[in-house]
Amino acid sequence: MKELIPIIYKDEQPTVSARELYAFLGLQERYSKWFERMVEYGFNQSVDYTPYQTVHPQNMQPMEDHQLTIDMAKELCMIQRTEKGKQARQYFLSIEKAWNDPTTLMARALKVADQKILRLSEQIEEYKPKVLFADAVEASDTAILVGELAKLIKQNGVDIGQNRLFEWMRGNGYLIRRSGADYNMPTQYSMELGLFEIKERAITNPDGSARITKTAKVTGKGQQYFINKFLGGSMPTAHSTTA
């Protein structure tokens, strides 16, 4: 059918300008009064119509218009009880029929799918360097200090330093938080996951006695584990323990 009134596609749904419909119907009543009276038939803003500002084509002054759903437009046409109203209603019925045609539905579905695939491809490209970095870390046999891990996480876009990372690991059950010789050592939970290893070092004191120091280091698997957690969102919540 020939286009009688321009159709607007808002949020992938067909809509029509109330002023365009008003002009087609050839109504004499002032637009604002007419529309106010039409709304009294039970139409709801943001459901059946949406107000917006446009510009008068002659004096270029701002004026209010309304985007109508096709259902509301059809009902307004029926209310007018005129030949023009009947003609416009038939026109909207044809628009609705075409919109719900299986071929049209499939075309819209394919368009939505293409858009989702495009967004997913963009996300993959965005995270690809980080994914490759994390995979390389997992393959590494080199364990690093927590402070060095904090630097790696920061290089990947999360603003965190050594002290905050230690605090987060204690608060989330990865490091022991109770005072004593085991403070900042990995919890049993962390060790079972293979996130840390403990390096022991013998130090000879000036008096000839010896003492053993322990240092917690993050394994390659642990580096990937923590980096992925932080890339998924700053300061994630993890397993907790009373250690």
Backbone as JSON, one array per atom type, in Angstrom:
{
  "sequence": "MKELIPIIYKDEQPTVSARELYAFLGLQERYSKWFERMVEYGFNQSVDYTPYQTVHPQNMQPMEDHQLTIDMAKELCMIQRTEKGKQARQYFLSIEKAWNDPTTLMARALKVADQKILRLSEQIEEYKPKVLFADAVEASDTAILVGELAKLIKQNGVDIGQNRLFEWMRGNGYLIRRSGADYNMPTQYSMELGLFEIKERAITNPDGSARITKTAKVTGKGQQYFINKFLGGSMPTAHSTTA",
  "N": [[0.84, -1.2, 0.0], [0.42, 2.27, -0.74], [2.39, 4.78, 0.87], [0.74, 6.51, 3.26], [1.02, 7.88, 5.63], [4.01, 8.73, 7.21], [6.0, 6.14, 8.62], [7.59, 5.51, 11.66], [10.33, 3.8, 13.02], [10.79, 2.91, 16.06], [12.93, 1.71, 18.51], [12.95, -0.74, 17.18], [10.26, -1.09, 16.7], [7.23, -0.34, 14.95], [6.08, 2.98, 14.77], [4.08, 6.01, 14.79], [3.87, 9.49, 14.0], [1.88, 11.59, 15.95], [1.1, 14.11, 15.13], [1.42, 13.92, 12.37], [-0.58, 12.06, 11.78], [-2.77, 13.53, 12.68], [-2.71, 15.67, 10.84], [-3.22, 14.28, 8.45], [-5.81, 13.38, 8.87], [-7.16, 15.71, 8.67], [-8.16, 17.45, 10.65], [-9.83, 20.09, 12.42], [-9.8, 21.09, 14.96], [-7.64, 22.42, 17.48], [-4.38, 21.05, 17.72], [-3.19, 20.36, 20.29], [-5.42, 20.39, 22.01], [-7.01, 18.48, 20.81], [-5.39, 16.15, 21.05], [-5.16, 15.93, 23.82], [-7.81, 15.39, 24.45], [-8.12, 12.91, 23.15], [-6.44, 11.26, 24.64], [-7.9, 10.88, 26.9], [-9.47, 8.7, 26.4], [-8.37, 6.52, 27.5], [-5.68, 5.98, 27.06], [-2.19, 5.45, 27.76], [0.75, 7.16, 28.78], [4.07, 6.38, 27.7], [3.37, 3.81, 27.29], [1.32, 3.61, 25.34], [1.86, 5.92, 23.94], [4.49, 8.35, 23.35], [5.77, 11.39, 24.34], [7.57, 13.95, 22.54], [9.92, 16.48, 21.49], [9.71, 18.57, 18.67], [10.21, 20.52, 15.64], [8.49, 23.27, 14.29], [7.63, 23.26, 10.89], [7.41, 25.65, 9.46], [7.67, 28.17, 10.97], [9.8, 27.4, 12.47], [9.75, 27.07, 15.2], [9.92, 25.46, 18.43], [7.87, 22.6, 19.12], [5.47, 20.35, 20.58], [5.24, 16.89, 19.96], [3.94, 13.54, 19.49], [4.83, 10.18, 19.67], [3.11, 7.48, 18.47], [1.91, 4.21, 19.19], [1.15, 1.64, 16.81], [-1.24, 0.36, 17.41], [-2.56, 2.27, 19.04], [-2.81, 4.33, 17.17], [-4.55, 3.15, 15.31], [-6.89, 2.94, 16.87], [-7.43, 5.65, 17.35], [-8.1, 6.43, 14.81], [-10.51, 5.06, 14.46], [-12.09, 6.34, 16.34], [-12.52, 8.82, 15.16], [-14.45, 8.45, 13.2], [-14.69, 8.99, 10.41], [-14.29, 9.15, 6.79], [-11.62, 9.54, 6.14], [-10.46, 8.65, 8.49], [-11.15, 5.93, 8.41], [-9.71, 5.17, 6.15], [-7.08, 5.64, 6.99], [-6.93, 3.82, 9.09], [-7.11, 1.34, 7.75], [-4.75, 1.5, 6.4], [-2.88, 1.38, 8.54], [-3.44, -1.17, 9.45], [-2.45, -2.68, 7.33], [0.24, -2.09, 7.56], [0.78, -3.26, 10.02], [0.24, -5.94, 9.41], [2.23, -6.49, 7.53], [4.45, -6.12, 9.15], [4.26, -8.27, 10.91], [4.54, -10.41, 9.26], [5.83, -13.64, 8.47], [8.25, -13.75, 6.96], [9.27, -11.19, 7.31], [9.54, -11.19, 10.08], [11.56, -13.14, 10.36], [13.66, -11.83, 9.05], [14.09, -9.68, 10.78], [14.88, -11.08, 13.06], [17.27, -12.23, 12.17], [18.73, -9.92, 11.77], [18.99, -8.96, 14.4], [20.47, -11.09, 15.45], [22.83, -10.84, 13.94], [23.75, -8.4, 14.91], [24.28, -9.08, 17.57], [26.31, -10.96, 17.22], [28.25, -9.3, 16.11], [28.76, -7.56, 18.27], [29.76, -9.43, 20.09], [32.06, -10.28, 18.75], [33.54, -7.94, 18.81], [33.96, -7.73, 21.56], [35.52, -10.0, 21.97], [37.84, -9.33, 20.53], [38.61, -7.18, 22.07], [39.3, -8.34, 24.52], [41.17, -10.17, 23.79], [44.09, -9.72, 23.9], [44.42, -9.82, 26.68], [43.53, -12.38, 27.31], [45.37, -13.98, 25.94], [47.63, -13.22, 27.36], [47.02, -14.21, 29.9], [46.9, -16.96, 29.36], [49.56, -17.41, 28.71], [50.73, -16.91, 31.14], [49.75, -19.03, 32.67], [51.11, -21.17, 31.6], [53.61, -20.71, 32.5], [56.41, -21.55, 34.53], [57.34, -20.05, 36.51], [57.13, -18.8, 39.71], [55.83, -15.98, 41.41], [56.15, -13.05, 43.55], [53.59, -11.66, 45.7], [53.47, -8.9, 45.48], [54.55, -8.49, 42.93], [52.56, -9.7, 41.43], [50.49, -7.9, 41.88], [51.38, -5.75, 40.36], [51.16, -6.85, 37.78], [48.38, -7.2, 37.59], [47.59, -4.55, 37.73], [48.7, -3.59, 35.38], [46.93, -4.7, 33.63], [44.72, -3.14, 33.79], [43.38, -2.81, 36.26], [43.19, -0.89, 39.1], [45.22, -1.4, 41.58], [47.32, -1.97, 44.4], [50.21, -3.43, 46.08], [49.72, -3.62, 48.94], [46.91, -3.4, 49.11], [46.19, -5.63, 47.65], [47.22, -7.72, 49.23], [45.57, -7.32, 51.47], [43.05, -7.83, 50.34], [43.37, -10.55, 49.63], [43.68, -11.7, 52.15], [41.21, -11.06, 53.28], [39.49, -12.52, 51.69], [40.06, -15.14, 52.07], [42.36, -16.34, 50.97], [44.88, -15.92, 51.97], [46.36, -16.37, 55.2], [45.0, -14.65, 57.93], [45.19, -14.34, 60.66], [47.17, -13.22, 63.43], [50.61, -14.03, 63.9], [53.15, -16.57, 63.3], [52.36, -17.63, 60.88], [51.12, -15.62, 59.5], [49.92, -14.04, 56.57], [50.58, -16.24, 55.08], [49.73, -18.83, 52.69], [46.39, -20.11, 52.76], [44.9, -23.33, 53.55], [42.99, -23.84, 51.68], [43.85, -22.26, 49.45], [46.25, -23.57, 48.85], [45.35, -26.1, 48.12], [44.09, -25.48, 45.76], [46.25, -24.92, 44.24], [47.34, -22.39, 43.99], [49.39, -21.08, 45.24], [52.85, -21.39, 46.25], [55.21, -22.29, 48.75], [58.2, -20.85, 49.59], [61.06, -21.77, 51.28], [63.75, -20.56, 53.23], [66.98, -20.74, 54.55], [68.54, -18.86, 57.03], [71.5, -17.64, 58.4], [72.18, -16.49, 61.58], [73.98, -13.74, 63.21], [75.06, -14.77, 65.56], [75.58, -17.34, 64.95], [73.52, -19.1, 65.01], [70.71, -20.59, 63.29], [67.9, -19.7, 61.23], [64.69, -20.21, 59.76], [63.06, -18.81, 57.03], [59.91, -18.09, 55.56], [58.33, -17.65, 52.45], [55.56, -16.66, 50.63], [54.66, -17.46, 47.37], [53.15, -16.75, 44.22], [51.87, -19.12, 42.06], [52.13, -20.08, 38.51], [49.59, -20.95, 37.73], [48.11, -19.73, 39.75], [48.57, -17.05, 39.18], [47.18, -16.7, 36.76], [44.64, -17.32, 37.69], [44.03, -15.26, 39.59], [44.37, -12.94, 38.05], [42.38, -13.29, 36.08], [40.12, -13.19, 37.73], [40.17, -10.54, 38.6], [40.03, -9.18, 36.18], [37.48, -9.74, 35.5], [36.03, -8.01, 37.04], [36.54, -5.37, 39.31], [37.95, -5.94, 42.5], [36.76, -8.61, 43.23], [34.45, -10.88, 44.92], [35.31, -13.67, 46.85], [35.99, -17.09, 47.93], [35.67, -17.51, 51.42], [37.23, -17.72, 54.64], [37.93, -18.54, 58.05], [40.54, -18.47, 58.68]],
  "CA": [[0.0, 0.0, 0.0], [1.15, 3.53, -0.8], [2.6, 5.38, 2.18], [-0.14, 7.64, 3.54], [1.59, 8.58, 6.78], [5.34, 8.16, 7.47], [6.13, 5.23, 9.76], [8.86, 5.62, 12.38], [10.65, 2.55, 13.69], [11.43, 3.24, 17.34], [13.28, 0.49, 19.25], [12.55, -1.87, 16.34], [8.82, -1.2, 16.65], [6.67, 0.72, 14.11], [5.3, 4.02, 15.43], [3.67, 7.07, 13.88], [3.75, 10.8, 14.61], [0.49, 12.0, 16.17], [0.84, 15.3, 14.3], [1.26, 13.45, 10.99], [-1.91, 11.48, 11.71], [-3.69, 14.66, 12.84], [-2.75, 16.4, 9.57], [-3.87, 13.45, 7.43], [-7.24, 13.32, 9.16], [-7.74, 17.01, 8.32], [-8.93, 17.93, 11.8], [-9.83, 21.54, 12.59], [-9.52, 21.37, 16.37], [-6.21, 22.63, 17.75], [-3.74, 19.75, 17.97], [-3.01, 20.08, 21.72], [-6.73, 20.09, 22.58], [-7.43, 17.19, 20.24], [-4.63, 15.03, 21.62], [-5.56, 15.83, 25.23], [-9.12, 14.73, 24.47], [-7.94, 11.52, 22.75], [-5.81, 10.53, 25.74], [-8.95, 10.57, 27.88], [-10.11, 7.43, 26.05], [-7.73, 5.45, 28.26], [-4.32, 5.71, 26.62], [-1.19, 5.72, 28.79], [2.07, 7.6, 28.33], [5.15, 5.4, 27.76], [2.82, 2.51, 26.88], [0.66, 3.82, 24.04], [2.45, 7.07, 23.24], [5.67, 8.97, 23.98], [5.93, 12.78, 23.89], [8.9, 14.41, 22.17], [9.97, 17.83, 20.94], [10.08, 18.71, 17.27], [10.26, 21.92, 15.2], [7.46, 23.63, 13.32], [8.28, 23.36, 9.58], [7.32, 26.99, 8.87], [8.3, 29.21, 11.79], [10.97, 26.79, 13.12], [9.61, 27.13, 16.65], [9.75, 24.12, 19.02], [6.51, 22.19, 19.43], [5.4, 18.99, 21.09], [4.6, 15.86, 19.15], [3.83, 12.28, 20.22], [4.97, 8.95, 18.89], [2.01, 6.59, 18.81], [1.97, 2.82, 18.74], [0.2, 1.39, 15.72], [-2.54, 0.05, 18.02], [-3.22, 3.52, 19.42], [-3.15, 5.05, 15.94], [-5.76, 2.51, 14.75], [-8.04, 3.3, 17.69], [-7.74, 7.06, 17.11], [-8.79, 6.49, 13.51], [-11.87, 4.6, 14.66], [-12.79, 7.36, 17.12], [-12.87, 9.96, 14.31], [-15.67, 8.1, 12.46], [-14.7, 9.69, 9.12], [-13.72, 8.38, 5.7], [-10.17, 9.63, 6.3], [-10.12, 7.78, 9.6], [-11.25, 4.56, 7.92], [-8.6, 4.97, 5.22], [-5.84, 5.56, 7.77], [-6.96, 2.57, 9.85], [-6.76, 0.28, 6.81], [-3.32, 1.66, 6.13], [-2.15, 0.86, 9.7], [-3.63, -2.62, 9.46], [-1.53, -3.25, 6.34], [1.58, -1.95, 8.15], [0.85, -4.28, 11.07], [0.3, -7.24, 8.75], [3.58, -6.63, 6.95], [5.4, -6.21, 10.27], [4.14, -9.6, 11.51], [4.73, -11.44, 8.23], [6.94, -14.54, 8.86], [9.5, -13.38, 6.3], [9.76, -9.98, 7.99], [9.99, -11.6, 11.41], [12.84, -13.81, 10.22], [14.66, -10.82, 8.7], [14.42, -8.94, 11.99], [15.62, -11.98, 13.94], [18.63, -12.34, 11.63], [19.4, -8.64, 12.01], [19.35, -8.95, 15.82], [21.55, -12.07, 15.62], [24.04, -10.25, 13.37], [24.21, -7.36, 15.84], [24.85, -9.74, 18.74], [27.58, -11.55, 16.8], [29.2, -8.21, 15.96], [29.18, -7.11, 19.61], [30.59, -10.49, 20.68], [33.36, -10.23, 18.06], [34.25, -6.76, 19.32], [34.41, -8.06, 22.91], [36.61, -10.97, 21.86], [39.03, -8.58, 20.13], [39.01, -6.32, 23.19], [39.9, -9.13, 25.59], [42.14, -11.13, 23.24], [45.44, -9.57, 24.48], [44.41, -10.25, 28.08], [43.38, -13.84, 27.32], [46.67, -14.53, 25.55], [48.54, -12.97, 28.47], [46.67, -15.14, 30.98], [47.32, -18.3, 28.93], [51.02, -17.47, 28.81], [51.05, -16.98, 32.56], [49.45, -20.37, 33.17], [52.15, -22.08, 31.13], [54.88, -20.33, 33.11], [56.83, -22.28, 35.72], [57.91, -19.08, 37.43], [56.26, -18.27, 40.76], [56.19, -14.59, 41.69], [55.68, -12.49, 44.81], [52.28, -11.02, 45.63], [53.68, -7.54, 44.99], [54.71, -8.55, 41.47], [51.22, -9.99, 40.89], [49.73, -6.64, 41.93], [51.81, -4.97, 39.2], [50.57, -7.46, 36.58], [46.95, -6.88, 37.59], [47.46, -3.13, 37.43], [49.0, -3.44, 33.95], [45.76, -5.15, 32.9], [43.63, -2.17, 33.89], [42.74, -2.71, 37.58], [44.02, -0.05, 39.96], [45.44, -2.03, 42.88], [48.73, -2.07, 44.77], [50.6, -4.61, 46.87], [49.06, -3.67, 50.24], [45.48, -3.66, 48.91], [46.05, -7.01, 47.19], [47.39, -8.55, 50.42], [44.36, -7.16, 52.27], [41.97, -8.54, 49.65], [43.61, -11.99, 49.73], [43.38, -12.12, 53.52], [39.77, -10.93, 53.51], [38.74, -13.48, 50.88], [40.39, -16.51, 52.41], [43.48, -16.9, 50.24], [46.03, -15.85, 52.87], [46.0, -16.43, 56.62], [44.95, -13.27, 58.45], [45.43, -14.26, 62.1], [48.54, -12.84, 63.78], [51.47, -15.15, 64.27], [54.19, -16.94, 62.35], [51.76, -17.97, 59.59], [50.44, -14.45, 58.93], [50.16, -13.84, 55.14], [50.88, -17.49, 54.41], [48.54, -19.35, 52.01], [45.46, -20.98, 53.5], [44.79, -24.68, 53.01], [42.15, -23.69, 50.48], [44.71, -21.78, 48.36], [47.23, -24.58, 48.5], [44.65, -27.17, 47.41], [43.83, -24.99, 44.41], [47.52, -24.78, 43.53], [47.55, -20.98, 43.69], [50.64, -20.62, 45.87], [53.87, -22.31, 46.76], [55.95, -21.66, 49.84], [59.65, -20.96, 49.47], [61.76, -21.69, 52.56], [65.14, -20.11, 53.09], [67.71, -20.79, 55.82], [69.38, -17.69, 57.24], [72.39, -17.79, 59.56], [72.24, -15.29, 62.4], [75.35, -13.36, 63.61], [75.56, -15.61, 66.66], [75.82, -18.68, 64.45], [72.27, -19.89, 64.96], [70.03, -20.53, 61.98], [66.44, -19.56, 61.25], [64.04, -20.49, 58.48], [62.03, -17.84, 56.62], [58.97, -18.61, 54.56], [57.77, -16.63, 51.56], [54.49, -17.16, 49.76], [54.77, -17.03, 45.98], [51.99, -17.09, 43.41], [52.24, -20.0, 40.96], [51.59, -19.68, 37.21], [48.14, -21.16, 37.79], [47.56, -18.7, 40.63], [48.6, -15.76, 38.47], [46.05, -16.68, 35.83], [43.42, -17.34, 38.5], [43.76, -13.95, 40.18], [44.22, -11.96, 36.97], [41.05, -13.47, 35.5], [39.13, -12.71, 38.69], [40.15, -9.07, 38.61], [39.57, -8.7, 34.87], [36.03, -9.88, 35.47], [35.42, -6.98, 37.88], [37.45, -4.97, 40.36], [37.74, -6.42, 43.85], [35.7, -9.62, 43.27], [34.26, -11.61, 46.17], [35.73, -15.05, 46.65], [35.85, -17.98, 49.06], [36.1, -16.9, 52.67], [37.56, -18.68, 55.7], [38.24, -17.86, 59.31], [41.98, -18.61, 58.9]],
  "C": [[0.87, 1.25, 0.0], [1.25, 4.15, 0.58], [1.7, 6.61, 2.34], [0.43, 8.53, 4.62], [2.95, 7.94, 7.06], [5.35, 7.29, 8.72], [7.53, 5.38, 10.34], [9.11, 4.29, 13.08], [11.48, 2.86, 14.93], [11.66, 1.96, 18.12], [12.77, -0.75, 18.52], [11.04, -2.11, 16.33], [8.26, -0.07, 15.79], [5.84, 1.7, 14.94], [4.97, 5.09, 14.4], [3.56, 8.38, 14.65], [2.27, 11.16, 14.75], [0.14, 13.21, 15.32], [0.66, 14.91, 12.83], [-0.13, 12.85, 10.8], [-2.98, 12.57, 11.77], [-3.84, 15.43, 11.52], [-3.47, 15.59, 8.49], [-5.38, 13.42, 7.63], [-7.95, 14.64, 8.86], [-8.59, 17.61, 9.42], [-8.78, 19.44, 11.97], [-9.5, 21.94, 14.03], [-8.02, 21.54, 16.58], [-5.59, 21.31, 18.21], [-3.67, 19.42, 19.45], [-4.33, 19.7, 22.38], [-7.22, 18.72, 22.09], [-6.72, 16.03, 20.91], [-4.99, 14.83, 23.09], [-6.9, 15.1, 25.36], [-9.0, 13.26, 24.11], [-7.36, 10.67, 23.87], [-6.84, 10.1, 26.77], [-9.69, 9.27, 27.56], [-9.41, 6.24, 26.71], [-6.33, 5.08, 27.81], [-3.32, 6.15, 27.68], [0.15, 6.11, 28.18], [3.1, 6.51, 28.6], [4.68, 3.99, 27.45], [2.24, 2.64, 25.48], [1.27, 4.98, 23.25], [3.61, 7.64, 24.05], [5.8, 10.4, 23.45], [7.37, 13.08, 23.49], [8.8, 15.78, 21.52], [10.4, 17.79, 19.48], [10.05, 20.19, 16.91], [9.19, 22.16, 14.16], [8.12, 23.87, 11.95], [8.28, 24.76, 8.97], [8.04, 28.04, 9.7], [9.51, 28.71, 12.58], [10.93, 26.9, 14.64], [9.41, 25.71, 17.21], [8.27, 23.83, 19.3], [6.52, 20.73, 19.85], [4.69, 18.07, 20.09], [4.56, 14.59, 20.0], [4.02, 11.13, 19.26], [3.92, 7.97, 19.38], [2.34, 5.15, 18.39], [0.95, 2.65, 17.62], [-1.19, 1.07, 16.28], [-3.28, 1.32, 18.43], [-3.66, 4.3, 18.19], [-4.42, 4.47, 15.32], [-7.0, 2.91, 15.54], [-8.43, 4.76, 17.49], [-8.49, 7.22, 15.79], [-10.25, 6.08, 13.64], [-12.7, 5.65, 15.39], [-13.29, 8.49, 16.23], [-14.17, 9.73, 13.52], [-15.79, 8.9, 11.15], [-14.11, 8.78, 8.06], [-12.19, 8.38, 5.78], [-9.7, 8.7, 7.41], [-10.14, 6.32, 9.19], [-10.08, 4.23, 7.02], [-7.29, 4.79, 5.97], [-5.79, 4.26, 8.55], [-6.59, 1.39, 8.95], [-5.27, 0.29, 6.5], [-2.5, 1.06, 7.29], [-2.3, -0.65, 9.83], [-2.66, -3.3, 8.48], [-0.09, -3.18, 6.86], [1.78, -3.06, 9.19], [0.99, -5.67, 10.46], [1.69, -7.5, 8.18], [4.62, -6.83, 8.04], [5.41, -7.62, 10.86], [4.26, -10.74, 10.5], [5.94, -12.31, 8.61], [8.28, -14.17, 8.23], [10.13, -12.17, 6.97], [10.28, -10.32, 9.38], [11.36, -12.26, 11.36], [13.96, -12.83, 9.9], [15.08, -10.03, 9.93], [15.25, -9.79, 12.95], [17.07, -12.12, 13.48], [19.42, -11.06, 11.88], [19.87, -8.55, 13.46], [20.51, -9.9, 16.08], [22.88, -11.52, 15.1], [24.62, -9.2, 14.31], [24.87, -7.97, 17.07], [26.21, -10.36, 18.41], [28.65, -10.47, 16.66], [29.7, -7.73, 17.31], [30.08, -8.14, 20.28], [31.99, -10.49, 20.06], [34.19, -9.07, 18.58], [34.77, -7.03, 20.73], [35.58, -9.03, 22.89], [37.91, -10.26, 21.49], [39.55, -7.73, 21.28], [39.77, -7.12, 24.25], [40.99, -10.09, 25.11], [43.54, -10.95, 23.82], [45.5, -10.08, 25.91], [44.31, -11.76, 28.18], [44.7, -14.5, 26.98], [47.68, -14.37, 26.68], [48.29, -13.99, 29.58], [47.09, -16.56, 30.62], [48.83, -18.47, 29.05], [51.47, -17.6, 30.26], [50.85, -18.39, 33.09], [50.55, -21.36, 32.78], [53.5, -21.81, 31.79], [55.16, -21.17, 34.35], [57.33, -21.34, 36.8], [56.88, -18.58, 38.43], [56.75, -16.87, 41.11], [55.63, -14.16, 43.04], [54.32, -11.82, 44.61], [52.41, -9.59, 45.11], [53.85, -7.49, 43.48], [53.38, -8.86, 40.78], [50.38, -8.72, 40.85], [50.1, -5.76, 40.73], [51.2, -5.51, 37.91], [49.09, -7.12, 36.46], [46.74, -5.42, 37.21], [47.73, -2.87, 35.95], [47.81, -3.85, 33.08], [44.52, -4.31, 33.2], [42.93, -2.07, 35.23], [43.68, -1.98, 38.52], [44.13, -0.67, 41.35], [46.94, -2.11, 43.13], [48.97, -3.27, 45.66], [49.81, -4.72, 48.17], [47.57, -4.0, 50.1], [45.26, -5.1, 48.45], [46.23, -7.98, 48.36], [46.12, -8.51, 51.27], [43.19, -7.93, 51.67], [42.14, -10.05, 49.78], [43.34, -12.51, 51.14], [41.87, -12.12, 53.75], [38.95, -11.96, 52.78], [39.23, -14.92, 51.03], [41.54, -17.14, 51.66], [44.76, -16.9, 51.08], [45.54, -15.83, 54.31], [46.06, -15.02, 57.2], [45.18, -13.18, 59.96], [46.9, -13.95, 62.37], [49.33, -14.07, 64.19], [52.46, -15.45, 63.17], [53.63, -17.23, 60.96], [51.03, -16.81, 58.92], [50.89, -14.23, 57.47], [50.65, -15.09, 54.42], [49.59, -18.01, 53.73], [47.67, -20.21, 52.92], [45.47, -22.37, 52.86], [44.0, -24.67, 51.71], [42.99, -23.27, 49.27], [45.68, -22.85, 47.9], [46.58, -25.73, 47.73], [44.32, -26.77, 45.98], [45.11, -24.85, 43.59], [47.85, -23.34, 43.18], [48.88, -20.45, 44.22], [51.6, -21.77, 46.07], [54.65, -21.55, 47.82], [57.44, -21.93, 49.66], [60.28, -20.79, 50.86], [63.22, -21.35, 52.34], [65.79, -20.12, 54.46], [68.64, -19.58, 55.91], [70.2, -17.91, 58.51], [72.48, -16.46, 60.29], [73.69, -14.97, 62.79], [75.92, -14.24, 64.71], [75.77, -17.05, 66.23], [74.58, -19.55, 64.39], [71.6, -19.71, 63.6], [68.53, -20.36, 62.18], [65.9, -19.75, 59.83], [62.99, -19.4, 58.2], [61.17, -18.47, 55.53], [58.4, -17.44, 53.75], [56.72, -17.27, 50.66], [54.68, -16.59, 48.36], [53.57, -17.55, 45.18], [52.44, -17.93, 42.22], [51.69, -19.45, 39.63], [50.08, -19.84, 37.17], [47.47, -20.09, 38.64], [47.53, -17.34, 39.96], [47.42, -15.64, 37.52], [44.73, -16.58, 36.61], [43.07, -15.94, 39.01], [43.57, -12.87, 39.1], [42.83, -12.06, 36.35], [39.95, -12.99, 36.43], [39.02, -11.18, 38.65], [39.73, -8.49, 37.26], [38.07, -8.81, 34.76], [35.32, -8.83, 36.29], [36.33, -6.66, 39.03], [36.99, -5.49, 41.72], [36.62, -7.45, 43.94], [35.59, -10.27, 44.64], [34.58, -13.07, 45.93], [35.42, -15.88, 47.89], [36.33, -17.29, 50.32], [36.37, -18.0, 53.7], [37.89, -17.9, 56.94], [39.73, -17.93, 59.61], [42.61, -17.27, 59.12]]
}
